[in-house]
Short mmCIF file of C-alpha atoms in Angstrom, two decimals:
data_model
loop_
_atom_site.label_atom_id
_atom_site.label_comp_id
_atom_site.label_asym_id
_atom_site.label_seq_id
_atom_site.Cartn_x
_atom_site.Cartn_y
_atom_site.Cartn_z
CA UNK A 168 -70.59 -5.19 16.28
CA UNK A 169 -67.40 -7.28 16.52
CA UNK A 170 -67.32 -7.64 12.75
CA UNK A 171 -67.55 -3.87 12.38
CA UNK A 172 -64.66 -3.37 14.85
CA UNK A 173 -62.51 -5.92 12.95
CA UNK A 174 -63.29 -4.21 9.63
CA UNK A 175 -62.51 -0.84 11.22
CA UNK A 176 -59.19 -2.16 12.59
CA UNK A 177 -58.25 -3.68 9.23
CA UNK A 178 -59.04 -0.44 7.41
CA UNK A 179 -57.00 1.44 10.05
CA UNK A 180 -54.08 -0.94 9.46
CA UNK A 181 -54.34 -0.43 5.70
CA UNK A 182 -54.41 3.36 6.12
CA UNK A 183 -51.37 3.35 8.43
CA UNK A 184 -49.54 1.03 6.01
CA UNK A 185 -50.18 3.39 3.09
CA UNK A 186 -48.56 6.17 5.17
CA UNK A 187 -45.69 4.11 6.58
CA UNK A 188 -44.44 2.48 3.36
CA UNK A 189 -43.53 5.76 1.60
CA UNK A 190 -42.06 7.09 4.86
CA UNK A 191 -39.64 4.16 5.24
CA UNK A 192 -38.79 4.19 1.55
CA UNK A 193 -37.82 7.82 1.88
CA UNK A 194 -35.71 7.04 4.97
CA UNK A 195 -33.90 4.22 3.17
CA UNK A 196 -33.10 6.54 0.30
CA UNK A 197 -31.69 9.05 2.77
CA UNK A 198 -29.43 6.32 4.26
CA UNK A 199 -27.95 5.57 0.86
CA UNK A 200 -27.07 9.23 0.29
CA UNK A 201 -23.39 9.76 -0.58
CA UNK A 202 -21.05 9.81 2.40
CA UNK A 203 -18.75 12.72 3.24
CA UNK A 204 -15.79 10.87 1.66
CA UNK A 205 -17.74 10.30 -1.57
CA UNK A 206 -18.84 13.91 -1.65
CA UNK A 207 -15.30 15.17 -1.07
CA UNK A 208 -13.25 12.79 -3.22
CA UNK A 209 -15.71 11.63 -5.87
CA UNK A 210 -14.43 8.73 -7.94
CA UNK A 211 -10.83 9.47 -7.02
CA UNK A 212 -11.49 7.68 -3.72
CA UNK A 213 -11.17 4.40 -5.66
CA UNK A 214 -7.64 5.37 -6.65
CA UNK A 215 -6.81 6.11 -3.02
CA UNK A 216 -8.41 2.81 -1.98
CA UNK A 217 -6.10 1.00 -4.41
CA UNK A 218 -3.15 2.89 -2.99
CA UNK A 219 -4.02 1.90 0.59
CA UNK A 220 -4.61 -1.73 -0.39
CA UNK A 221 -1.15 -1.76 -1.97
CA UNK A 222 0.21 -0.09 1.14
CA UNK A 223 -1.19 -2.94 3.23
CA UNK A 224 0.69 -5.33 0.93
CA UNK A 225 3.88 -3.29 1.35
CA UNK A 226 3.40 -3.46 5.14
CA UNK A 227 2.99 -7.23 4.88
CA UNK A 228 6.40 -7.34 3.18
CA UNK A 229 8.04 -5.20 5.88
CA UNK A 230 7.91 -1.97 3.90
CA UNK A 231 9.25 -3.50 0.69
CA UNK A 232 7.30 -2.21 -2.30
CA UNK A 233 8.20 -1.43 -5.91
CA UNK A 234 7.73 2.16 -7.03
CA UNK A 235 5.90 3.04 -10.24
CA UNK A 236 9.31 3.19 -11.93
CA UNK A 237 10.21 -0.38 -10.99
CA UNK A 238 8.91 -3.56 -12.60
CA UNK A 239 5.74 -4.54 -10.67
CA UNK A 240 6.00 -7.31 -8.11
CA UNK A 241 5.11 -10.71 -9.51
CA UNK A 242 1.65 -12.03 -8.60
CA UNK A 243 3.10 -14.87 -6.52
CA UNK A 244 5.14 -12.34 -4.53
CA UNK A 245 1.97 -10.76 -3.06
CA UNK A 246 1.65 -13.16 -0.16
CA UNK A 247 -0.91 -11.04 1.67
CA UNK A 248 -3.71 -12.14 -0.66
CA UNK A 249 -2.08 -15.36 -1.84
CA UNK A 250 -2.48 -17.02 1.55
CA UNK A 251 -6.22 -16.28 1.48
CA UNK A 252 -6.51 -18.58 -1.55
CA UNK A 253 -4.18 -21.26 -0.19
CA UNK A 254 -5.56 -24.73 0.30
CA UNK A 255 -7.20 -25.08 -3.11
CA UNK A 256 -6.19 -28.02 -5.22
CA UNK A 257 -4.41 -25.91 -7.81
CA UNK A 258 -2.72 -23.56 -5.35
CA UNK A 259 0.88 -23.25 -6.38
CA UNK A 260 3.47 -24.26 -3.81
CA UNK A 261 5.32 -21.16 -2.60
CA UNK A 262 8.49 -20.66 -4.58
CA UNK A 263 11.85 -20.46 -2.87
CA UNK A 264 11.98 -16.95 -1.43
CA UNK A 265 14.64 -14.66 -2.76
CA UNK A 266 16.39 -12.53 -0.14
CA UNK A 267 16.30 -9.52 -2.46
CA UNK A 268 13.30 -9.20 -4.84
CA UNK A 269 13.76 -9.09 -8.61
CA UNK A 270 12.98 -5.40 -8.97
CA UNK A 271 15.92 -4.51 -6.70
CA UNK A 272 18.58 -6.88 -7.97
CA UNK A 273 20.61 -4.77 -10.40
CA UNK A 274 21.41 -1.17 -9.39
CA UNK A 275 22.11 1.00 -12.42
CA UNK A 276 24.70 3.27 -10.83
CA UNK A 277 26.53 4.07 -7.59
CA UNK A 278 23.80 6.51 -6.45
CA UNK A 279 21.12 3.81 -6.66
CA UNK A 280 23.44 1.25 -5.05
CA UNK A 281 24.35 3.52 -2.15
CA UNK A 282 20.72 4.69 -1.74
CA UNK A 283 19.69 1.12 -0.92
CA UNK A 284 21.24 1.57 2.52
CA UNK A 285 18.35 3.85 3.43
CA UNK A 286 15.17 1.92 2.66
CA UNK A 287 14.05 -1.69 3.19
CA UNK A 288 15.54 -3.99 0.54
CA UNK A 289 15.24 -7.43 2.06
CA UNK A 290 12.18 -9.64 1.98
CA UNK A 291 10.39 -10.30 5.25
CA UNK A 292 6.82 -11.27 6.06
CA UNK A 293 4.77 -9.91 8.93
CA UNK A 294 3.28 -13.40 9.32
CA UNK A 295 6.76 -14.73 10.15
CA UNK A 296 7.04 -12.43 13.15
CA UNK A 297 3.37 -12.60 14.16
CA UNK A 298 2.52 -8.97 13.39
CA UNK A 299 -0.11 -9.40 10.68
CA UNK A 300 -2.40 -6.98 12.50
CA UNK A 301 -0.27 -4.09 11.19
CA UNK A 302 -1.90 -4.37 7.74
CA UNK A 303 -5.44 -3.95 9.12
CA UNK A 304 -5.63 -0.12 9.39
CA UNK A 305 -4.88 0.25 5.67
CA UNK A 306 -7.35 -2.48 4.68
CA UNK A 307 -10.04 -0.82 6.79
CA UNK A 308 -9.25 2.55 5.23
CA UNK A 309 -9.41 0.99 1.74
CA UNK A 310 -12.93 -0.29 2.45
CA UNK A 311 -13.99 3.11 3.85
CA UNK A 312 -12.86 4.75 0.62
CA UNK A 313 -14.24 2.11 -1.74
CA UNK A 314 -16.91 -0.04 -0.05
CA UNK A 315 -17.54 -1.89 -3.34
CA UNK A 316 -14.02 -3.34 -3.38
CA UNK A 317 -14.24 -6.91 -2.06
CA UNK A 318 -10.57 -7.91 -1.65
CA UNK A 319 -9.82 -5.80 1.49
CA UNK A 320 -12.82 -7.31 3.34
CA UNK A 321 -11.78 -10.87 2.51
CA UNK A 322 -8.08 -10.31 3.23
CA UNK A 323 -8.70 -8.55 6.56
CA UNK A 324 -11.20 -11.22 7.65
CA UNK A 325 -8.74 -14.00 6.76
CA UNK A 326 -5.99 -12.57 8.96
CA UNK A 327 -8.44 -11.66 11.73
CA UNK A 328 -9.80 -15.18 12.05
CA UNK A 329 -6.61 -17.13 11.35
CA UNK A 330 -3.76 -15.28 12.98
CA UNK A 331 -5.41 -12.97 15.45
CA UNK A 332 -8.12 -15.46 16.50
CA UNK A 333 -10.84 -12.81 16.27
CA UNK A 334 -13.69 -14.51 14.38
CA UNK A 335 -16.30 -12.11 15.80
CA UNK A 336 -14.53 -9.07 14.38
CA UNK A 337 -13.91 -10.94 11.12
CA UNK A 338 -17.61 -11.83 10.80
CA UNK A 339 -18.74 -8.28 11.61
CA UNK A 340 -16.36 -6.90 8.97
CA UNK A 341 -17.51 -9.44 6.38
CA UNK A 342 -21.17 -8.66 7.09
CA UNK A 343 -20.40 -4.98 6.59
CA UNK A 344 -18.81 -5.95 3.27
CA UNK A 345 -21.84 -8.06 2.37
CA UNK A 346 -24.20 -5.14 3.00
CA UNK A 347 -22.14 -3.11 0.51
CA UNK A 348 -21.69 -6.02 -1.94
CA UNK A 349 -24.76 -8.26 -1.63
CA UNK A 350 -23.73 -10.37 -4.64
CA UNK A 351 -20.18 -11.09 -3.52
CA UNK A 352 -19.51 -14.84 -3.46
CA UNK A 353 -15.94 -14.16 -2.22
CA UNK A 354 -17.27 -12.62 1.00
CA UNK A 355 -19.78 -15.47 1.45
CA UNK A 356 -16.98 -18.01 0.97
CA UNK A 357 -14.93 -16.39 3.76
CA UNK A 358 -18.05 -16.16 5.95
CA UNK A 359 -18.68 -19.87 5.36
CA UNK A 360 -15.14 -20.67 6.46
CA UNK A 361 -15.72 -18.77 9.71
CA UNK A 362 -18.84 -20.85 10.44
CA UNK A 363 -17.06 -24.08 9.56
CA UNK A 364 -13.68 -23.54 11.23
CA UNK A 365 -14.33 -21.10 14.06
CA UNK A 366 -18.00 -21.41 14.98
CA UNK A 367 -18.13 -25.20 14.31
CA UNK A 368 -21.57 -24.88 12.73
CA UNK A 369 -21.33 -27.03 9.57
CA UNK A 370 -25.00 -26.67 8.61
CA UNK A 371 -24.90 -22.87 8.64
CA UNK A 372 -21.56 -22.99 6.80
CA UNK A 373 -23.09 -25.28 4.15
CA UNK A 374 -26.03 -22.93 3.59
CA UNK A 375 -23.72 -19.94 3.24
CA UNK A 376 -21.40 -21.79 0.83
CA UNK A 377 -24.34 -22.97 -1.26
CA UNK A 378 -25.50 -19.37 -1.50
CA UNK A 379 -21.96 -18.39 -2.54
CA UNK A 380 -22.06 -21.07 -5.26
CA UNK A 381 -25.46 -19.82 -6.49
CA UNK A 382 -24.12 -16.27 -6.70
CA UNK A 383 -21.04 -17.48 -8.61
CA UNK A 384 -23.23 -19.30 -11.16
CA UNK A 385 -25.54 -16.28 -11.39
CA UNK A 386 -22.63 -14.03 -12.28
CA UNK A 387 -21.26 -16.61 -14.69
CA UNK A 388 -24.65 -16.87 -16.41
CA UNK A 389 -24.80 -13.08 -16.64
CA UNK A 390 -21.45 -13.11 -18.49
CA UNK A 391 -19.53 -11.52 -15.58
CA UNK A 392 -16.59 -13.96 -16.04
CA UNK A 393 -16.07 -14.74 -12.33
CA UNK A 394 -12.77 -16.37 -11.32
CA UNK A 395 -12.91 -20.16 -11.61
CA UNK A 396 -10.45 -20.42 -8.74
CA UNK A 397 -13.08 -18.99 -6.36
CA UNK A 398 -15.70 -21.48 -7.59
CA UNK A 399 -13.21 -24.29 -7.01
CA UNK A 400 -12.56 -22.95 -3.50
CA UNK A 401 -16.29 -22.85 -2.71
CA UNK A 402 -16.75 -26.40 -4.01
CA UNK A 403 -13.63 -27.51 -2.13
CA UNK A 404 -15.11 -26.22 1.12
CA UNK A 405 -18.45 -27.93 0.36
CA UNK A 406 -16.64 -31.21 -0.41
CA UNK A 407 -14.83 -31.02 2.91
CA UNK A 408 -18.09 -30.29 4.73
CA UNK A 409 -19.96 -33.22 3.12
CA UNK A 410 -17.04 -35.53 3.80
CA UNK A 411 -17.09 -34.42 7.44
CA UNK A 412 -20.84 -35.02 7.68
CA UNK A 413 -20.69 -38.29 5.76
CA UNK A 414 -23.30 -37.34 3.13
CA UNK A 415 -21.88 -39.46 0.28
CA UNK A 416 -24.31 -38.37 -2.44
CA UNK A 417 -23.75 -34.68 -1.85
CA UNK A 418 -20.02 -35.34 -1.54
CA UNK A 419 -20.04 -37.03 -4.94
CA UNK A 420 -22.16 -34.26 -6.46
CA UNK A 421 -19.78 -31.50 -5.34
CA UNK A 422 -16.74 -33.49 -6.48
CA UNK A 423 -18.26 -33.85 -9.94
CA UNK A 424 -19.03 -30.13 -10.02
CA UNK A 425 -15.50 -29.39 -8.89
CA UNK A 426 -14.03 -31.52 -11.65
CA UNK A 427 -15.65 -29.20 -14.22
CA UNK A 428 -13.72 -26.14 -13.05
CA UNK A 429 -10.54 -27.57 -11.53
CA UNK A 430 -7.30 -27.97 -13.50
CA UNK A 431 -6.45 -31.06 -11.35
CA UNK A 432 -9.06 -33.27 -13.02
CA UNK A 433 -7.12 -36.55 -12.56
CA UNK A 434 -6.79 -36.08 -8.81
CA UNK A 435 -10.49 -35.29 -8.44
CA UNK A 436 -11.36 -38.20 -10.76
CA UNK A 437 -9.63 -40.56 -8.34
CA UNK A 438 -11.58 -39.10 -5.42
CA UNK A 439 -14.82 -39.55 -7.38
CA UNK A 440 -13.99 -43.22 -7.93
CA UNK A 441 -13.34 -43.65 -4.22
CA UNK A 442 -16.66 -42.07 -3.24
CA UNK A 443 -18.51 -44.11 -5.87
CA UNK A 444 -16.94 -47.25 -4.46
CA UNK A 445 -18.16 -46.26 -1.00
CA UNK A 446 -21.68 -45.64 -2.25
CA UNK A 447 -21.63 -48.89 -4.16
CA UNK A 448 -22.41 -47.35 -7.53
CA UNK A 449 -20.95 -49.47 -10.38
CA UNK A 450 -17.94 -47.87 -12.12
CA UNK A 451 -18.55 -46.54 -15.62
CA UNK Y 196 33.62 32.92 12.89
CA UNK Y 197 32.64 34.59 16.21
CA UNK Y 198 30.43 36.96 14.23
CA UNK Y 199 28.73 34.05 12.48
CA UNK Y 200 27.96 32.38 15.84
CA UNK Y 201 26.62 35.68 17.23
CA UNK Y 202 24.32 36.01 14.19
CA UNK Y 203 23.16 32.42 14.57
CA UNK Y 204 22.20 33.15 18.19
CA UNK Y 205 19.89 35.91 16.97
CA UNK Y 206 18.23 33.54 14.49
CA UNK Y 207 17.67 30.92 17.22
CA UNK Y 208 16.10 33.54 19.51
CA UNK Y 209 13.85 34.63 16.65
CA UNK Y 210 12.78 31.03 16.13
CA UNK Y 211 11.58 30.48 19.68
CA UNK Y 212 9.82 33.83 19.75
CA UNK Y 213 7.78 32.99 16.66
CA UNK Y 214 4.72 30.76 16.81
CA UNK Y 215 5.47 28.53 13.76
CA UNK Y 216 7.12 25.73 15.68
CA UNK Y 217 4.58 25.66 18.52
CA UNK Y 218 1.61 25.56 16.14
CA UNK Y 219 3.12 22.77 14.02
CA UNK Y 220 4.19 20.77 17.06
CA UNK Y 221 0.74 21.00 18.68
CA UNK Y 222 -0.90 20.03 15.37
CA UNK Y 223 1.44 17.03 15.01
CA UNK Y 224 0.71 15.90 18.56
CA UNK Y 225 -3.05 16.36 18.18
CA UNK Y 226 -3.35 14.58 14.82
CA UNK Y 227 -1.15 11.70 16.01
CA UNK Y 228 -3.12 11.27 19.23
CA UNK Y 229 -6.46 11.35 17.41
CA UNK Y 230 -5.14 8.73 14.96
CA UNK Y 231 -3.89 6.66 17.88
CA UNK Y 232 -7.30 6.69 19.53
CA UNK Y 233 -9.01 5.05 16.52
CA UNK Y 234 -10.31 1.58 17.34
CA UNK Y 235 -9.05 -0.92 14.76
CA UNK Y 236 -10.77 -4.25 15.44
CA UNK Y 237 -10.19 -3.72 19.17
CA UNK Y 238 -6.44 -4.25 18.85
CA UNK Y 239 -4.11 -2.00 20.84
CA UNK Y 240 -0.93 -3.58 19.48
CA UNK Y 241 -1.24 -1.99 16.03
CA UNK Y 242 1.38 0.75 15.95
CA UNK Y 243 3.14 0.96 12.59
CA UNK Y 244 0.47 3.09 10.91
CA UNK Y 245 0.74 5.53 13.81
CA UNK Y 246 4.53 5.69 13.50
CA UNK Y 247 4.20 6.33 9.77
CA UNK Y 248 1.65 9.14 10.23
CA UNK Y 249 3.70 10.73 13.04
CA UNK Y 250 6.93 10.62 11.01
CA UNK Y 251 5.16 12.06 7.96
CA UNK Y 252 3.87 14.96 10.06
CA UNK Y 253 7.35 15.50 11.53
CA UNK Y 254 8.85 15.63 8.03
CA UNK Y 255 6.23 18.08 6.77
CA UNK Y 256 6.56 20.30 9.85
CA UNK Y 257 10.37 20.32 9.80
CA UNK Y 258 10.42 21.17 6.10
CA UNK Y 259 7.96 24.04 6.53
CA UNK Y 260 9.83 25.43 9.55
CA UNK Y 261 13.23 25.23 7.82
CA UNK Y 262 12.09 26.71 4.49
CA UNK Y 263 9.92 29.53 5.85
CA UNK Y 264 12.43 30.57 8.52
CA UNK Y 265 15.38 30.60 6.11
CA UNK Y 266 13.53 32.24 3.22
CA UNK Y 267 12.78 35.41 5.20
CA UNK Y 268 16.23 35.90 6.83
CA UNK Y 269 18.11 38.04 4.29
CA UNK Y 270 15.05 39.73 2.67
CA UNK Y 271 13.80 40.79 6.13
CA UNK Y 272 17.18 42.32 6.97
CA UNK Y 273 17.11 44.19 3.66
CA UNK Y 274 13.54 45.38 4.04
CA UNK Y 275 14.06 46.72 7.56
CA UNK Y 276 17.46 48.09 6.51
CA UNK Y 277 19.11 46.43 9.53
CA UNK Y 278 21.53 44.81 7.09
CA UNK Y 279 23.50 48.08 6.79
CA UNK Y 280 24.48 48.48 10.48
CA UNK Y 281 25.07 44.71 10.53
CA UNK Y 282 27.58 44.87 7.68
CA UNK Y 283 29.14 47.98 9.20
CA UNK Y 284 30.03 46.14 12.48
CA UNK Y 285 32.15 44.91 10.58
CA UNK Y 286 30.56 41.62 9.57
CA UNK Y 287 31.55 40.34 6.15
CA UNK Y 288 28.93 39.08 3.73
CA UNK Y 289 30.41 35.58 4.00
CA UNK Y 290 29.96 35.70 7.78
CA UNK Y 291 26.41 36.93 7.37
CA UNK Y 292 25.54 33.99 5.09
CA UNK Y 293 27.34 31.53 7.39
CA UNK Y 294 25.65 32.98 10.48
CA UNK Y 295 22.19 32.84 8.96
CA UNK Y 296 22.79 29.25 7.81
CA UNK Y 297 24.15 28.17 11.18
CA UNK Y 298 21.28 29.83 13.06
CA UNK Y 299 18.58 28.26 10.89
CA UNK Y 300 20.27 24.85 10.97
CA UNK Y 301 20.74 24.81 14.75
CA UNK Y 302 17.20 26.09 15.34
CA UNK Y 303 15.79 23.39 13.01
CA UNK Y 304 17.89 20.83 14.87
CA UNK Y 305 16.37 21.94 18.18
CA UNK Y 306 12.87 21.60 16.70
CA UNK Y 307 13.73 18.16 15.32
CA UNK Y 308 14.93 17.07 18.75
CA UNK Y 309 11.56 17.95 20.32
CA UNK Y 310 9.64 16.24 17.50
CA UNK Y 311 11.70 13.04 17.71
CA UNK Y 312 11.43 13.00 21.51
CA UNK Y 313 7.65 12.99 21.13
CA UNK Y 314 7.91 10.27 18.47
CA UNK Y 315 10.17 8.16 20.69
CA UNK Y 316 7.83 8.45 23.68
CA UNK Y 317 4.79 7.67 21.53
CA UNK Y 318 6.22 4.57 19.86
CA UNK Y 319 7.91 3.43 23.08
CA UNK Y 320 4.67 3.50 25.03
CA UNK Y 321 2.81 1.59 22.30
CA UNK Y 322 5.55 -0.90 21.31
CA UNK Y 323 7.34 -1.23 24.67
CA UNK Y 324 10.72 -1.14 22.92
CA UNK Y 325 13.23 1.70 22.69
CA UNK Y 326 15.48 1.47 19.60
CA UNK Y 327 17.30 4.67 20.56
CA UNK Y 328 20.15 4.23 18.05
CA UNK Y 329 17.73 3.80 15.16
CA UNK Y 330 15.92 6.98 16.19
CA UNK Y 331 19.27 8.78 16.53
CA UNK Y 332 20.23 7.77 12.97
CA UNK Y 333 16.86 8.95 11.64
CA UNK Y 334 17.19 12.27 13.50
CA UNK Y 335 20.79 12.76 12.36
CA UNK Y 336 20.07 12.06 8.68
CA UNK Y 337 16.98 14.29 8.85
CA UNK Y 338 19.15 17.09 10.25
CA UNK Y 339 21.71 16.67 7.46
CA UNK Y 340 18.83 16.82 4.96
CA UNK Y 341 17.75 20.10 6.52
CA UNK Y 342 21.30 21.46 6.14
CA UNK Y 343 21.06 20.99 2.36
CA UNK Y 344 17.54 22.45 2.32
CA UNK Y 345 18.54 25.52 4.35
CA UNK Y 346 21.62 26.15 2.19
CA UNK Y 347 19.45 25.86 -0.96
CA UNK Y 348 16.84 28.26 0.43
CA UNK Y 349 19.55 30.77 1.45
CA UNK Y 350 20.84 30.65 -2.13
CA UNK Y 351 17.26 31.15 -3.31
CA UNK Y 352 16.78 34.12 -1.00
CA UNK Y 353 19.56 36.06 -2.77
CA UNK Y 354 18.41 34.98 -6.23
CA UNK Y 355 14.62 35.34 -6.10
CA UNK Y 356 12.82 38.61 -5.49
CA UNK Y 357 10.40 37.70 -2.67
CA UNK Y 358 10.52 35.20 0.24
CA UNK Y 359 7.17 33.70 -0.85
CA UNK Y 360 8.35 32.86 -4.36
CA UNK Y 361 11.65 31.54 -2.99
CA UNK Y 362 9.86 29.30 -0.46
CA UNK Y 363 7.42 27.98 -3.08
CA UNK Y 364 10.10 27.23 -5.68
CA UNK Y 365 12.36 25.59 -3.09
CA UNK Y 366 9.52 23.44 -1.71
CA UNK Y 367 8.56 22.27 -5.21
CA UNK Y 368 12.17 21.37 -6.05
CA UNK Y 369 12.82 19.61 -2.71
CA UNK Y 370 9.60 17.60 -2.84
CA UNK Y 371 10.32 16.78 -6.49
CA UNK Y 372 13.78 15.46 -5.57
CA UNK Y 373 12.34 13.46 -2.65
CA UNK Y 374 9.77 11.74 -4.86
CA UNK Y 375 11.54 11.46 -8.21
CA UNK Y 376 15.24 12.10 -7.60
CA UNK Y 377 16.19 8.47 -7.18
CA UNK Y 378 14.36 7.30 -10.31
CA UNK Y 379 15.50 9.87 -12.89
CA UNK Y 380 18.31 7.73 -14.31
CA UNK Y 381 15.96 4.75 -14.73
CA UNK Y 382 13.56 7.02 -16.63
CA UNK Y 383 16.45 8.51 -18.63
CA UNK Y 384 17.54 5.09 -19.94
CA UNK Y 385 14.10 4.69 -21.55
CA UNK Y 386 14.21 8.10 -23.24
CA UNK Y 387 16.45 8.24 -26.34
CA UNK Y 388 18.48 11.26 -27.45
CA UNK Y 389 19.05 14.64 -25.82
CA UNK Y 390 16.13 14.57 -23.32
CA UNK Y 391 17.46 11.32 -21.85
CA UNK Y 392 20.99 12.77 -21.58
CA UNK Y 393 19.63 15.92 -19.89
CA UNK Y 394 17.72 13.79 -17.37
CA UNK Y 395 20.89 11.80 -16.66
CA UNK Y 396 22.88 14.99 -16.11
CA UNK Y 397 20.19 16.28 -13.72
CA UNK Y 398 20.24 12.92 -11.89
CA UNK Y 399 23.99 13.07 -11.29
CA UNK Y 400 23.95 16.79 -10.41
CA UNK Y 401 21.12 17.12 -7.89
CA UNK Y 402 21.65 16.35 -4.19
CA UNK Y 403 19.98 12.99 -3.53
CA UNK Y 404 17.82 14.06 -0.64
CA UNK Y 405 15.80 10.83 -0.75
CA UNK Y 406 18.69 9.05 0.99
CA UNK Y 407 17.96 10.97 4.18
CA UNK Y 408 14.34 9.80 4.33
CA UNK Y 409 14.64 6.63 6.42
CA UNK Y 410 11.04 6.62 7.66
CA UNK Y 411 10.33 3.18 6.18
CA UNK Y 412 13.23 1.66 8.11
CA UNK Y 413 11.93 3.14 11.37
CA UNK Y 414 8.26 2.31 10.71
CA UNK Y 415 9.00 -1.33 9.89
CA UNK Y 416 11.49 -1.92 12.72
CA UNK Y 417 14.36 -2.64 10.33
CA UNK Y 418 17.92 -3.02 11.68
CA UNK Y 419 20.39 -0.15 12.06
CA UNK Y 420 21.79 1.51 8.95
CA UNK Y 421 25.46 0.78 8.31
CA UNK Y 422 27.39 3.48 10.22
CA UNK Y 423 29.84 3.91 7.32
CA UNK Y 424 26.90 4.61 4.97
CA UNK Y 425 25.57 7.07 7.54
CA UNK Y 426 28.95 8.82 7.69
CA UNK Y 427 29.27 8.98 3.89
CA UNK Y 428 25.74 10.37 3.56
CA UNK Y 429 26.68 13.01 6.16
CA UNK Y 430 29.78 14.02 4.18
CA UNK Y 431 27.72 14.09 0.96
CA UNK Y 432 25.05 16.30 2.55
CA UNK Y 433 27.54 18.68 4.16
CA UNK Y 434 29.48 18.85 0.88
CA UNK Y 435 26.37 19.92 -1.02
CA UNK Y 436 25.46 22.41 1.72
CA UNK Y 437 28.94 23.97 1.43
CA UNK Y 438 28.68 24.22 -2.37
CA UNK Y 439 25.24 25.85 -2.11
CA UNK Y 440 26.46 28.26 0.58
CA UNK Y 441 29.47 29.26 -1.52
CA UNK Y 442 27.16 29.84 -4.48
CA UNK Y 443 24.85 31.89 -2.25
CA UNK Y 444 27.77 33.96 -0.99
CA UNK Y 445 29.08 34.44 -4.55
CA UNK Y 446 25.71 35.87 -5.65
CA UNK Y 447 25.22 37.87 -2.43
CA UNK Y 448 28.66 39.59 -2.52
CA UNK Y 449 27.80 41.19 -5.90
CA UNK Y 450 24.25 42.09 -4.96
CA UNK Y 451 23.19 45.66 -4.32
CA UNK Y 452 21.43 45.85 -0.97
CA UNK Y 453 19.17 48.82 -1.61
CA UNK Y 454 15.63 47.87 -2.59
#
């Protein structure tokens, strides 16, 4: 009798499962239906997202932004994203700031010269006056318009956790970004930094960073040409973690991996020698 | 001049009887407050985006009020044939043009004052700072901008057949100058030959309305504009308004008033 009941229950479970699986699949498909913004703007929303991301950069520079008629700002002048990548071995030291940026240095005529009284012409950074939060609305809007764009998530999370001391909000925003970009190693790298620096959970941070490294290699193998700088950053974070935890073998392994992608091979070579000496491995 | 002031009083009364200003003001307030209520990472200190949106709405509203009010002044007088008793008072055509300009300009100034008061209260309550002089400069330059716009639309209202076409053409030209006016010479240097020369001539002829748009300075808490520059921009704007008004009068004095 008991056997019959068990068989009956199992068959009941199977029958319910055959009904539930298609139901949930259908629901998931409904969730991924295009949003109102997508329906209204179509692909042009990506253009608007770019505009709002650039607007955030202009806000970071106190309203200073080149127009489409001016020469574009040099890469090293975009400090909003540059600081996110700071701390890597090949990060360039910030150049001496010019009071007036290059694209505004030579007015062509008296109208242009006089007109400069009426819009911001001098360089200033929101980070210098502690108002980095002002860039966040535009970054958030950029992600609403183009959820597949990774840079706004990473930039916003960096400023949220570093300057505003809001790691919870930064993590929630990054996880939202990760749901929209499951293969993004940039988002995982930033998430790993939150767990290492803010949550003080090195093991979780290590797992996240290893996953980021896997995703980087996966994209590299698929011919996606991912940025080597990001790989170096991931390995740099892993090196720091292993050094902190005292795992010499893993430390050595990540240093050797880092040497393959870093332009500062001599510096890393020296570090490798030091770790090898600590382990006691004979020098080659 | 007394006649011109009397005419301007009529225009101001017409402005506060119409619903245009109230609708645009309520819309500006509502949109700004809704934008201000958005939760951005739980931070209440973020204010610059709100200032930018509010100032943009103020600029759009002021431009619409100024253009639509001015565009219908002379055509409405002609359509209702009230222009004949008006000119028989006697009011000269020059006084009529001056009175209409003055009325529209003062009425737009009153609207601007209300808009900027709202902006000042909004940013003051969020930022806890009151840069009154900066706001005064922004309001003043905006008002001078409207003087040029109103003079241009008055000229348009004696040149073009209908108020709608006049308003549309004027809006396109004004927005074009605001966005591109300052860059035309830079573009002209890259274009060889006659087209480049024509662009350069346009650049040096048009009123540079983009000077009066100081929203970025206000949004990003930049220091005060040099008062001398402010004064020169005022003279430049009033100079262009006078030229446009004289042109408008020159066309209007030869125009037959019967439809």
